[in-house]
CSV table of C-alpha atoms in Angstrom, one decimal:
chain,number,residue,atom,x,y,z
V,551,MET,CA,24.4,30.4,-7.6
V,552,GLY,CA,21.0,31.0,-9.3
V,553,GLN,CA,19.7,27.7,-8.1
V,554,ALA,CA,20.7,28.3,-4.5
V,555,ILE,CA,18.9,31.7,-4.6
V,556,SER,CA,15.7,30.3,-6.1
V,557,LEU,CA,15.7,27.2,-3.7
V,558,PRO,CA,14.1,28.8,-0.6
V,559,PHE,CA,11.2,30.2,-2.9
V,560,LYS,CA,10.6,26.9,-4.5
V,561,LEU,CA,10.3,25.3,-1.1
V,562,ALA,CA,8.0,27.8,0.1
V,563,SER,CA,5.8,27.5,-2.8
V,564,THR,CA,5.6,23.8,-2.3
V,565,THR,CA,4.8,24.2,1.3
V,566,LEU,CA,2.2,26.8,0.4
V,567,THR,CA,0.6,24.4,-2.2
V,568,PHE,CA,0.4,21.6,0.6
V,569,TYR,CA,-1.5,23.8,3.2
V,570,ARG,CA,-3.7,25.3,0.4
V,571,GLY,CA,-4.6,21.9,-1.0
V,572,LEU,CA,-4.9,20.4,2.3
V,573,TYR,CA,-7.5,23.1,3.4
V,574,HIS,CA,-9.2,23.0,0.1
V,575,TYR,CA,-10.2,19.2,0.6
V,576,LEU,CA,-10.6,19.5,4.5
V,577,LEU,CA,-12.8,22.7,4.9
V,578,GLY,CA,-12.9,24.5,1.6
V,579,PRO,CA,-14.7,23.9,-1.9
V,580,GLY,CA,-13.2,20.4,-2.2
V,581,ARG,CA,-15.1,19.2,0.9
V,582,THR,CA,-18.3,20.9,0.2
V,583,GLY,CA,-18.6,20.4,-3.5
V,584,PRO,CA,-18.3,17.4,-5.8
V,585,TYR,CA,-14.9,16.1,-6.7
V,586,LEU,CA,-14.4,16.8,-10.5
V,587,PRO,CA,-11.1,16.3,-12.2
V,588,PRO,CA,-9.5,19.2,-14.3
V,589,SER,CA,-10.9,17.6,-17.4
V,590,HIS,CA,-14.4,18.3,-16.4
V,591,PRO,CA,-16.0,21.6,-17.5
V,592,ASP,CA,-17.3,22.3,-14.0
V,593,SER,CA,-14.2,21.3,-12.1
V,594,THR,CA,-13.3,23.6,-9.2
V,595,VAL,CA,-9.8,22.1,-8.9
V,596,PRO,CA,-7.5,25.0,-8.0
V,597,SER,CA,-4.8,26.1,-10.3
V,598,TYR,CA,-1.9,25.1,-8.2
V,599,LEU,CA,-3.2,21.5,-8.4
V,600,ARG,CA,-3.6,21.5,-12.1
V,601,PRO,CA,-0.6,20.9,-14.6
V,602,PRO,CA,1.0,23.9,-16.3
V,603,PRO,CA,-0.9,24.9,-19.5
V,604,SER,CA,2.2,24.2,-21.7
V,605,THR,CA,2.3,20.5,-20.5
V,606,SER,CA,1.2,18.3,-23.6
V,607,THR,CA,-0.3,14.9,-23.8
V,608,ALA,CA,3.2,13.4,-24.9
V,609,ASP,CA,4.6,14.9,-21.7
V,610,ASP,CA,2.0,13.0,-19.7
V,611,ARG,CA,2.9,9.7,-21.2
V,612,ASP,CA,6.5,10.3,-21.3
V,613,VAL,CA,7.0,10.6,-17.6
V,614,ASP,CA,10.0,8.3,-17.5
V,615,GLY,CA,11.9,10.3,-20.1
V,616,THR,CA,12.4,7.4,-22.5
V,617,GLY,CA,9.5,8.0,-24.8
V,618,ALA,CA,7.5,4.9,-23.4
V,619,ALA,CA,3.9,5.2,-23.4
V,620,SER,CA,3.5,3.8,-19.8
V,621,SER,CA,4.7,5.3,-16.5
V,622,ARG,CA,5.6,1.7,-15.4
V,623,ALA,CA,8.4,1.5,-18.1
V,624,VAL,CA,11.1,2.1,-15.5
V,625,PRO,CA,11.1,-0.4,-12.6
V,626,SER,CA,11.8,2.3,-10.0
V,627,SER,CA,10.0,3.6,-7.0
V,628,SER,CA,12.0,7.0,-7.0
V,629,SER,CA,10.2,9.6,-8.7
V,630,TRP,CA,13.3,12.0,-8.3
V,631,THR,CA,15.0,9.7,-11.0
V,632,VAL,CA,12.5,10.7,-13.5
V,633,PRO,CA,13.3,13.9,-15.5
V,634,SER,CA,11.0,16.9,-14.9
V,635,PHE,CA,8.5,14.6,-13.1
V,636,VAL,CA,7.1,17.3,-10.8
V,637,LYS,CA,6.0,19.2,-14.0
V,638,THR,CA,4.0,16.4,-15.5
V,639,PRO,CA,0.2,16.0,-15.2
V,640,LEU,CA,0.8,12.6,-13.4
V,641,PHE,CA,2.4,14.5,-10.6
V,642,TYR,CA,-0.5,16.9,-10.3
V,643,GLN,CA,-3.0,14.0,-10.4
V,644,HIS,CA,-1.1,12.2,-7.7
V,645,ALA,CA,-1.1,15.3,-5.5
V,646,ARG,CA,-4.9,15.7,-5.8
V,647,VAL,CA,-5.5,12.1,-4.9
V,648,HIS,CA,-2.9,12.3,-2.1
V,649,LEU,CA,-4.3,15.5,-0.6
V,650,PHE,CA,-8.0,14.6,-0.9
V,651,THR,CA,-7.5,11.2,1.0
V,652,LEU,CA,-5.1,12.7,3.5
V,653,ALA,CA,-7.9,15.3,4.3
V,654,SER,CA,-10.3,12.4,4.6
V,655,GLU,CA,-8.4,10.9,7.2
V,656,PHE,CA,-9.8,13.4,9.7
V,657,TYR,CA,-13.4,12.8,8.4
V,658,LEU,CA,-12.8,9.0,9.0
V,659,TYR,CA,-11.0,9.0,12.2
V,660,PRO,CA,-14.1,8.8,14.6
V,661,ARG,CA,-16.2,6.7,12.3
V,662,PRO,CA,-16.6,3.1,12.2
V,663,HIS,CA,-13.9,0.9,10.3
V,664,TYR,CA,-14.9,-2.3,8.6
V,665,ARG,CA,-12.5,-4.3,10.7
V,666,LYS,CA,-12.3,-2.2,14.0
V,667,SER,CA,-14.7,0.0,16.1
V,668,THR,CA,-13.3,3.2,14.6
V,669,HIS,CA,-10.9,4.1,11.9
V,670,GLY,CA,-8.9,5.9,14.6
V,671,VAL,CA,-8.3,2.5,16.4
V,672,ASP,CA,-7.4,0.8,13.2
V,673,LEU,CA,-4.9,3.4,12.3
V,674,ILE,CA,-3.2,3.3,15.9
V,675,ASP,CA,-2.9,-0.5,15.7
V,676,ASN,CA,-1.5,-0.4,12.3
V,677,LEU,CA,1.1,2.3,13.1
V,678,SER,CA,2.3,0.7,16.2
V,679,ASN,CA,5.4,-0.9,14.7
V,680,VAL,CA,6.1,1.7,12.0
V,681,ALA,CA,8.3,4.7,12.4
V,682,VAL,CA,9.3,7.3,10.0
V,683,PRO,CA,13.0,6.1,9.1
V,684,GLY,CA,15.6,7.8,11.2
V,685,THR,CA,13.3,8.9,14.1
V,686,GLY,CA,12.7,5.7,16.0
V,687,ILE,CA,9.4,7.0,17.1
V,688,PRO,CA,6.3,4.8,16.8
V,689,LEU,CA,3.7,6.5,14.5
V,690,SER,CA,1.0,5.3,16.6
V,691,MET,CA,2.2,7.6,19.5
V,692,LEU,CA,1.5,10.6,17.1
V,693,VAL,CA,-2.0,9.6,16.1
V,694,ARG,CA,-3.7,9.1,19.4
V,695,ASN,CA,-6.4,11.5,18.7
V,696,ARG,CA,-7.5,13.8,15.8
V,697,PRO,CA,-5.8,16.8,17.3
V,698,SER,CA,-2.5,14.8,17.5
V,699,ALA,CA,-2.9,13.3,14.1
V,700,PHE,CA,-3.5,16.8,12.8
V,701,ALA,CA,-0.3,18.2,14.2
V,702,LEU,CA,1.5,15.4,12.8
V,703,VAL,CA,0.2,16.2,9.3
V,704,THR,CA,0.5,19.9,9.4
V,705,CYS,CA,3.7,20.3,11.5
V,706,ALA,CA,5.8,17.4,11.6
V,707,TYR,CA,5.2,16.0,8.0
V,708,PRO,CA,6.6,19.1,6.2
V,709,VAL,CA,9.5,19.2,8.4
V,710,ILE,CA,10.4,15.5,8.1
V,711,SER,CA,9.8,15.8,4.4
V,712,MET,CA,12.4,18.6,4.2
V,713,ILE,CA,14.9,16.5,6.3
V,714,ALA,CA,14.4,13.6,4.0
V,715,SER,CA,15.1,15.8,1.0
V,716,LEU,CA,18.2,17.0,2.4
V,717,HIS,CA,19.4,13.5,3.5
V,718,LEU,CA,18.8,12.3,0.0
V,719,TRP,CA,20.7,15.0,-1.6
V,720,ILE,CA,23.8,14.4,0.6
V,721,LYS,CA,23.7,10.7,0.2
V,722,THR,CA,23.6,11.1,-3.7
V,723,MET,CA,26.4,13.6,-3.5
V,724,GLY,CA,24.1,16.4,-4.9
V,725,LYS,CA,22.7,14.3,-7.9
V,726,SER,CA,19.0,14.6,-6.5
V,727,SER,CA,17.1,18.0,-6.5
V,728,VAL,CA,16.1,19.2,-3.0
V,729,SER,CA,13.1,21.1,-4.3
V,730,ASP,CA,11.9,18.3,-6.5
V,731,GLU,CA,12.2,15.4,-3.8
V,732,TYR,CA,10.6,18.0,-1.2
V,733,ALA,CA,7.6,18.4,-3.8
V,734,ILE,CA,7.4,14.5,-4.3
V,735,ARG,CA,7.5,13.8,-0.6
V,736,LEU,CA,5.0,16.3,0.4
V,737,LEU,CA,2.7,16.5,-2.5
V,738,ALA,CA,2.9,12.9,-4.5
V,739,PRO,CA,4.7,10.5,-2.2
V,740,ASP,CA,5.7,7.3,-3.9
V,741,ASP,CA,7.3,5.5,-1.1
V,742,TRP,CA,5.6,2.1,0.1
V,743,PHE,CA,4.2,3.6,3.3
V,744,SER,CA,2.4,6.5,1.6
V,745,TYR,CA,0.7,4.2,-1.0
V,746,TRP,CA,-0.3,1.8,1.8
V,747,ARG,CA,-1.8,4.5,3.7
V,748,LEU,CA,-3.5,5.9,0.5
V,749,ASN,CA,-4.9,2.5,-0.2
V,750,SER,CA,-6.0,2.1,3.2
V,751,ARG,CA,-8.0,5.4,3.3
V,752,ILE,CA,-9.6,4.6,0.0
V,753,ALA,CA,-10.7,1.2,1.3
V,754,ALA,CA,-12.0,2.6,4.8
V,755,MET,CA,-14.0,5.4,2.8
V,756,HIS,CA,-15.3,2.8,0.3
V,757,ALA,CA,-16.4,0.4,3.1
V,758,LEU,CA,-18.0,3.2,5.1
V,759,LEU,CA,-20.1,4.9,2.6
V,760,ASN,CA,-21.2,1.6,0.9
V,761,ASP,CA,-22.3,0.2,4.2
V,762,VAL,CA,-19.6,-2.3,4.3
V,763,PRO,CA,-20.2,-4.6,1.2
V,764,PRO,CA,-19.9,-8.4,1.9
V,765,GLY,CA,-16.5,-8.4,0.0
V,766,TYR,CA,-14.9,-6.8,3.1
V,767,ASP,CA,-15.7,-10.0,5.1
V,768,MET,CA,-12.8,-11.5,3.0
V,769,GLU,CA,-10.4,-9.7,5.6
V,770,ASN,CA,-11.3,-12.5,8.1
V,771,LYS,CA,-8.9,-15.2,7.4
V,772,TRP,CA,-11.3,-18.0,8.2
V,773,THR,CA,-14.2,-16.5,6.0
V,774,PHE,CA,-11.7,-16.1,3.3
V,775,LEU,CA,-10.7,-19.9,3.5
V,776,MET,CA,-14.3,-21.0,3.7
V,777,GLU,CA,-15.7,-18.8,1.1
V,778,GLY,CA,-12.6,-19.7,-1.2
V,779,ARG,CA,-13.2,-23.5,-0.8
V,780,GLY,CA,-16.8,-22.9,-1.6
V,781,ARG,CA,-16.2,-20.9,-4.7
V,782,ASP,CA,-13.4,-23.3,-6.1
V,783,VAL,CA,-10.8,-20.9,-5.3
V,784,PRO,CA,-7.4,-22.5,-4.6
V,785,VAL,CA,-7.0,-21.5,-0.9
V,786,SER,CA,-4.4,-22.8,1.5
V,787,PRO,CA,-5.6,-26.1,3.0
V,788,TYR,CA,-6.7,-26.4,6.5
V,789,LEU,CA,-7.4,-29.3,8.8
V,790,ASP,CA,-10.7,-30.3,10.1
V,791,THR,CA,-9.5,-31.6,13.5
V,792,PRO,CA,-11.5,-30.1,16.4
V,793,ALA,CA,-8.4,-29.1,18.4
V,794,ILE,CA,-4.6,-29.7,19.0
V,795,VAL,CA,-2.8,-30.0,22.3
V,796,VAL,CA,0.8,-28.6,22.8
V,797,LYS,CA,2.9,-29.4,25.6
V,798,HIS,CA,6.1,-27.8,26.2
V,799,ARG,CA,9.2,-30.3,26.3
V,800,ASN,CA,10.6,-29.0,29.6
V,801,GLU,CA,7.6,-28.9,31.8
V,802,GLU,CA,6.4,-31.8,34.1
V,803,GLY,CA,3.0,-33.4,34.6
V,804,GLY,CA,0.1,-31.1,33.5
V,805,LEU,CA,2.2,-28.0,33.1
V,806,GLY,CA,3.0,-26.3,29.9
V,807,ILE,CA,0.1,-27.8,28.1
V,808,HIS,CA,-1.8,-25.3,25.6
V,809,PHE,CA,-5.1,-26.2,23.9
V,810,TYR,CA,-5.9,-24.7,20.5
V,811,ARG,CA,-9.5,-25.1,19.3
V,812,ASN,CA,-9.9,-25.2,15.6
V,813,ALA,CA,-12.0,-22.6,13.8
V,814,THR,CA,-13.8,-25.6,12.1
V,815,ASP,CA,-15.1,-26.4,15.7
V,816,GLY,CA,-16.0,-22.8,16.6
V,817,GLY,CA,-12.4,-21.9,18.0
V,818,ASP,CA,-10.3,-19.0,17.3
V,819,TRP,CA,-7.4,-20.6,15.6
V,820,ILE,CA,-7.0,-21.9,12.1
V,821,ILE,CA,-5.1,-25.2,12.1
V,822,GLN,CA,-3.5,-25.6,8.6
V,823,GLU,CA,-1.3,-28.1,7.0
V,824,ARG,CA,2.2,-26.9,6.7
V,825,ILE,CA,3.0,-25.4,3.4
V,826,ARG,CA,6.4,-25.7,1.9
V,827,ASN,CA,8.0,-23.6,-0.7
V,828,GLY,CA,8.0,-25.1,-4.4
V,829,THR,CA,11.1,-25.9,-6.2
V,830,TRP,CA,11.5,-22.5,-8.1
V,831,VAL,CA,11.1,-20.6,-4.9
V,832,SER,CA,13.4,-22.8,-2.9
V,833,ASP,CA,16.2,-22.4,-5.7
V,834,HIS,CA,16.1,-18.7,-4.9
V,835,LEU,CA,16.3,-19.0,-1.0
V,836,PRO,CA,18.8,-19.9,1.6
V,837,GLY,CA,18.0,-23.5,3.2
V,838,ASP,CA,16.6,-22.0,6.4
V,839,ALA,CA,14.3,-19.5,4.7
V,840,PRO,CA,10.5,-19.3,5.6
V,841,LEU,CA,7.5,-19.8,3.3
V,842,SER,CA,8.0,-17.0,0.8
V,843,THR,CA,5.0,-15.5,-1.0
V,844,PHE,CA,4.3,-13.3,-3.9
V,845,ARG,CA,2.3,-10.3,-3.3
V,846,VAL,CA,0.0,-9.3,-6.1
V,847,ILE,CA,-2.2,-6.4,-6.2
V,848,THR,CA,-5.4,-6.2,-8.1
V,849,GLN,CA,-8.0,-3.5,-8.7
V,850,CYS,CA,-11.7,-4.0,-9.7
V,851,ARG,CA,-13.9,-1.5,-11.4
V,852,GLY,CA,-16.8,-3.4,-10.0
V,853,ALA,CA,-16.3,-1.6,-6.7
V,854,LEU,CA,-17.3,1.7,-8.6
V,855,ASP,CA,-20.8,0.3,-8.5
V,856,VAL,CA,-21.3,-2.0,-5.5
V,857,ALA,CA,-24.9,-3.0,-6.1
V,858,ASN,CA,-24.3,-3.9,-9.8
V,859,ALA,CA,-21.0,-5.7,-9.0
V,860,ASN,CA,-22.9,-7.9,-6.4
V,861,GLY,CA,-25.6,-8.6,-8.7
V,862,GLY,CA,-23.5,-10.1,-11.2
V,863,GLY,CA,-22.7,-7.3,-13.4
V,864,CYS,CA,-19.0,-7.5,-12.9
V,865,VAL,CA,-16.7,-9.5,-15.4
V,866,VAL,CA,-13.1,-10.7,-15.1
V,867,ASP,CA,-12.1,-7.9,-17.6
V,868,ASP,CA,-12.9,-5.4,-14.9
V,869,VAL,CA,-10.2,-6.7,-12.7
V,870,THR,CA,-6.5,-5.7,-13.3
V,871,ALA,CA,-3.4,-7.2,-11.8
V,872,LEU,CA,-1.3,-4.0,-11.0
V,873,SER,CA,1.9,-5.3,-9.5
V,874,CYS,CA,3.8,-8.4,-8.3
V,875,VAL,CA,6.5,-8.7,-5.6
V,876,PHE,CA,8.5,-11.9,-4.5
V,877,ARG,CA,9.0,-11.6,-0.9
V,878,ALA,CA,12.2,-13.6,-0.6
V,879,GLY,CA,12.3,-14.6,3.0
V,880,ARG,CA,15.8,-14.2,5.0
V,881,GLY,CA,17.5,-17.0,6.5
V,882,GLY,CA,16.4,-18.0,9.8
V,883,ALA,CA,13.2,-15.7,9.8
V,884,LYS,CA,9.9,-17.4,10.8
V,885,THR,CA,7.8,-15.4,8.1
V,886,ASP,CA,8.6,-13.6,5.0
V,887,HIS,CA,7.7,-10.3,6.6
V,888,VAL,CA,11.5,-10.2,7.0
V,889,SER,CA,12.6,-10.4,3.4
V,890,VAL,CA,14.0,-8.9,0.4
V,891,LEU,CA,11.4,-7.6,-2.0
V,892,PHE,CA,12.0,-8.3,-5.5
V,893,ASP,CA,9.9,-6.5,-8.2
V,894,VAL,CA,8.4,-8.9,-10.8
V,895,ASP,CA,7.5,-7.7,-14.2
V,896,VAL,CA,3.8,-8.6,-14.5
V,897,GLY,CA,4.2,-8.8,-18.5
V,898,THR,CA,7.0,-11.2,-18.7
V,899,GLY,CA,7.5,-12.7,-15.3
V,900,THR,CA,11.1,-11.6,-15.1
V,901,VAL,CA,12.4,-10.9,-11.6
V,902,LEU,CA,13.8,-7.3,-11.4
V,903,GLY,CA,15.9,-5.5,-8.6
V,904,GLY,CA,15.3,-6.1,-4.9
V,905,THR,CA,15.0,-3.8,-2.1
V,906,THR,CA,13.6,-3.7,1.5
V,907,ASN,CA,11.5,-1.6,3.7
V,908,GLU,CA,12.8,-2.7,7.0
V,909,HIS,CA,14.1,0.7,8.0
V,910,TRP,CA,10.5,1.6,8.5
V,911,TYR,CA,10.3,-0.8,11.4
V,912,GLU,CA,13.2,0.5,13.2
V,913,LEU,CA,11.8,1.6,16.7
V,914,GLY,CA,13.5,3.1,19.7
V,915,PRO,CA,15.9,5.9,20.5
V,916,SER,CA,19.0,3.9,19.1
V,917,ARG,CA,17.5,4.1,15.7
V,918,CYS,CA,17.3,7.8,15.6
V,919,SER,CA,19.8,9.0,12.9
V,920,LEU,CA,18.2,12.4,12.0
V,921,PHE,CA,21.5,14.0,12.7
V,922,ASN,CA,23.6,11.7,11.0
V,923,PRO,CA,23.1,12.3,7.3
V,924,PHE,CA,25.5,9.5,6.3
V,925,GLY,CA,23.7,7.0,8.6
V,926,GLY,CA,21.0,4.7,7.8
V,927,PRO,CA,18.3,5.3,4.9
V,928,MET,CA,15.9,8.2,5.6
V,929,TRP,CA,12.6,7.4,4.0
V,930,ARG,CA,14.2,5.8,1.0
V,931,SER,CA,16.3,2.7,0.8
V,932,ASP,CA,18.4,1.7,-2.2
V,933,ASP,CA,16.1,1.8,-5.2
V,934,HIS,CA,15.9,-1.9,-6.4
V,935,ALA,CA,19.9,-2.4,-6.4
V,936,VAL,CA,19.7,-5.9,-4.9
V,937,THR,CA,20.3,-8.7,-7.4
V,938,HIS,CA,21.2,-11.5,-5.3
V,939,HIS,CA,19.8,-12.9,-2.0
V,940,PRO,CA,22.2,-11.8,0.7
V,941,ASP,CA,22.0,-14.9,2.7
V,942,GLY,CA,24.0,-17.0,0.4
V,943,ASP,CA,24.6,-14.7,-2.4
V,944,ILE,CA,22.0,-16.5,-4.5
V,945,PRO,CA,21.3,-14.9,-7.9
V,946,VAL,CA,17.5,-13.9,-8.2
V,947,SER,CA,17.2,-10.9,-10.6
V,948,GLY,CA,16.8,-11.9,-14.1
V,949,HIS,CA,15.2,-15.2,-13.5
V,950,VAL,CA,11.7,-15.8,-14.7
V,951,VAL,CA,8.7,-16.8,-12.3
V,952,PRO,CA,7.1,-19.9,-13.8
V,953,ASP,CA,3.7,-19.3,-15.5
V,954,ILE,CA,3.3,-15.6,-14.2
V,955,GLY,CA,0.3,-15.3,-16.5
V,956,GLY,CA,-1.4,-18.1,-14.7
V,957,MET,CA,-0.8,-16.5,-11.4
V,958,LEU,CA,-2.3,-13.2,-12.4
V,959,ARG,CA,-5.3,-14.8,-14.0
V,960,LEU,CA,-5.9,-16.6,-10.7
V,961,VAL,CA,-5.8,-13.5,-8.5
V,962,GLU,CA,-8.0,-11.7,-11.0
V,963,LYS,CA,-10.7,-14.4,-11.1
V,964,SER,CA,-10.4,-14.7,-7.3
V,965,HIS,CA,-11.1,-11.1,-6.9
V,966,LEU,CA,-14.2,-11.5,-9.1
V,967,LYS,CA,-15.5,-14.5,-7.3
V,968,LEU,CA,-14.7,-13.4,-3.7
V,969,CYS,CA,-15.0,-9.6,-3.5
V,970,PRO,CA,-15.9,-7.6,-6.7
V,971,ASP,CA,-17.2,-4.9,-4.5
V,972,VAL,CA,-13.8,-4.2,-3.0
V,973,PRO,CA,-11.6,-1.6,-5.0
V,974,LEU,CA,-8.1,-2.8,-4.2
V,975,VAL,CA,-6.9,-6.4,-2.9
V,976,GLY,CA,-3.5,-7.6,-1.9
V,977,TRP,CA,-3.1,-11.4,-2.5
V,978,ASP,CA,-0.4,-13.7,-0.9
V,979,VAL,CA,0.3,-16.0,-3.4
V,980,VAL,CA,2.2,-19.5,-2.6
V,981,LEU,CA,4.0,-21.6,-5.4
V,982,SER,CA,4.1,-24.7,-3.0
V,983,ALA,CA,5.8,-28.0,-3.2
V,984,ASP,CA,2.2,-29.7,-3.0
V,985,GLU,CA,1.7,-31.4,-6.4
V,986,LYS,CA,-2.1,-31.4,-5.6
V,987,LEU,CA,-2.0,-27.5,-5.0
V,988,PRO,CA,0.9,-26.1,-6.8
V,989,VAL,CA,-0.5,-22.5,-6.5
V,990,CYS,CA,-2.8,-21.5,-3.7
V,991,LEU,CA,-3.8,-18.2,-2.0
V,992,LEU,CA,-2.7,-17.9,1.7
V,993,GLU,CA,-4.9,-14.6,2.5
V,994,VAL,CA,-6.1,-11.4,1.3
V,995,ASN,CA,-5.3,-7.7,2.4
V,996,LEU,CA,-7.8,-5.1,1.8
V,997,SER,CA,-5.7,-2.2,3.3
V,998,CYS,CA,-3.0,-3.3,0.9
V,999,ASN,CA,0.5,-2.1,-0.1
V,1000,PHE,CA,2.6,-2.6,-3.1
V,1001,PHE,CA,5.7,-3.6,-1.2
V,1002,ARG,CA,7.6,-1.4,-3.5
V,1003,GLY,CA,6.6,-3.2,-6.7
V,1004,SER,CA,6.5,-1.2,-9.7
V,1005,PHE,CA,3.1,-0.6,-11.5
V,1006,ASP,CA,1.5,1.6,-14.1
V,1007,ARG,CA,0.8,4.6,-12.0
V,1008,ARG,CA,-1.6,6.2,-14.7
V,1009,VAL,CA,-3.9,3.2,-14.6
V,1010,TYR,CA,-3.8,3.2,-10.8
V,1011,LEU,CA,-4.5,7.0,-10.4
V,1012,ASP,CA,-7.3,7.1,-13.0
V,1013,PHE,CA,-8.8,4.5,-11.1
V,1014,LEU,CA,-8.4,6.1,-7.7
V,1015,GLU,CA,-9.6,9.4,-9.2
V,1016,GLU,CA,-12.7,7.8,-10.6
V,1017,MET,CA,-13.2,6.2,-7.2
V,1018,ILE,CA,-13.1,9.6,-5.5
V,1019,VAL,CA,-15.6,11.2,-7.7
V,1020,ASN,CA,-18.0,8.5,-6.6
V,1021,LEU,CA,-17.2,8.5,-2.9
V,1022,GLN,CA,-17.3,12.2,-2.6
V,1023,GLY,CA,-20.7,12.2,-4.3
V,1024,MET,CA,-22.0,9.5,-1.7
V,1025,ARG,CA,-20.3,11.7,1.1
V,1026,LEU,CA,-22.2,14.8,0.1
V,1027,CYS,CA,-25.5,12.8,-0.2
V,1028,ALA,CA,-25.1,11.4,3.3
V,1029,ASP,CA,-24.5,14.9,4.5
V,1030,ARG,CA,-27.5,16.4,3.0
V,1031,GLU,CA,-29.7,13.4,4.3
V,1032,GLY,CA,-28.1,13.5,7.8
V,1033,LYS,CA,-27.3,9.9,7.4
V,1034,LYS,CA,-25.4,8.3,10.1
V,1035,VAL,CA,-22.9,5.8,8.4
V,1036,ARG,CA,-22.5,2.7,10.6
């Protein structure tokens, strides 16, 4: 009874913290002054974004409740399963980073983006096929301009977070805490979508304030392939043929003919050799599965000082591989965008549990399940509960990826060679059947997501908070000088 009585007060307190924190970084002292973490003597971080004074250093390390020193010790993306997570310093650090970058979304919206005319255009394009699970509404419809995006953040976001918290409570038969889940969803969201958008905002702001360092050119797949080949990076092979001609098999004469001019000859298409899955990958997939890759995320401290990084002042020890996910493509799919996401332990190469994020791509009125608490997943899918590939019941979890250390060293060295001035990079790594190129890089993603892979959140958040200190300083300098960022 006492918990039921206190619940409205806890929810109201969390909601108030959200609005106060958003205002703090959007228009208040957090926008007009330097970003200084609570450990700094001149920090202006408000009390509601600081951990309770009683929280000890041991509490900070033991965020998974096991006594382990790393927040990655439990391969889980569900913070509600972590005892007292919302009282840990890690939660408050995540909340500060989340609220700061969320507020920066409105600063970035009309300004140039490194791959589009404006950040707003990039945002709309990226959210055109994504919906909050259970709504069916494309998020792109809600971010058409800054006022609508502001309404989404300030009005819809708290409501949807509340519905998701209640939905989880019902689905778990009361095992989850409504107040804790609501606090996580609103202040320190740990789902794949929120991490993706957080990484995207960091990349956009970093590129903007640093006048788009050359490493961001790697987002262009042709530039990536050319630079990779020139810098001795094992990128996926491409053909040097000027063009190919494709004719539809049921069209007569000159009808149904399509010409594809190769990028090697100034065209818009990259014509590549077909890459096939290697033996280990094939053994864990159905026979008609597509090319299935590993998504590895790396972070580079060289991006904290772009001039130094591009001047050769960055070393491989500045690059850290945070996570690895095996995207096991589904049977009959054309690409591994339709896949089961198996987390991989970066220390041992052991494949852990699998999950999906497909419920975020369910669009249309028929996908609306807001009023069906026992329907499809609302925000979260099952937390890495899959052990076998569903197409053929093929065992995957527990097996070990061959030479995981070599794969991680490859992407770390590639980050150093190709884009040391970019903070976070998502690499699509192929274990191929080609004996001459058994491991190759398919492409890079600079507005990257973890695909629900586990990682050391302390290492990640420490890096982001240090990055934000620099970016806020650069933004304030640009404000004082009236600099027009391009």
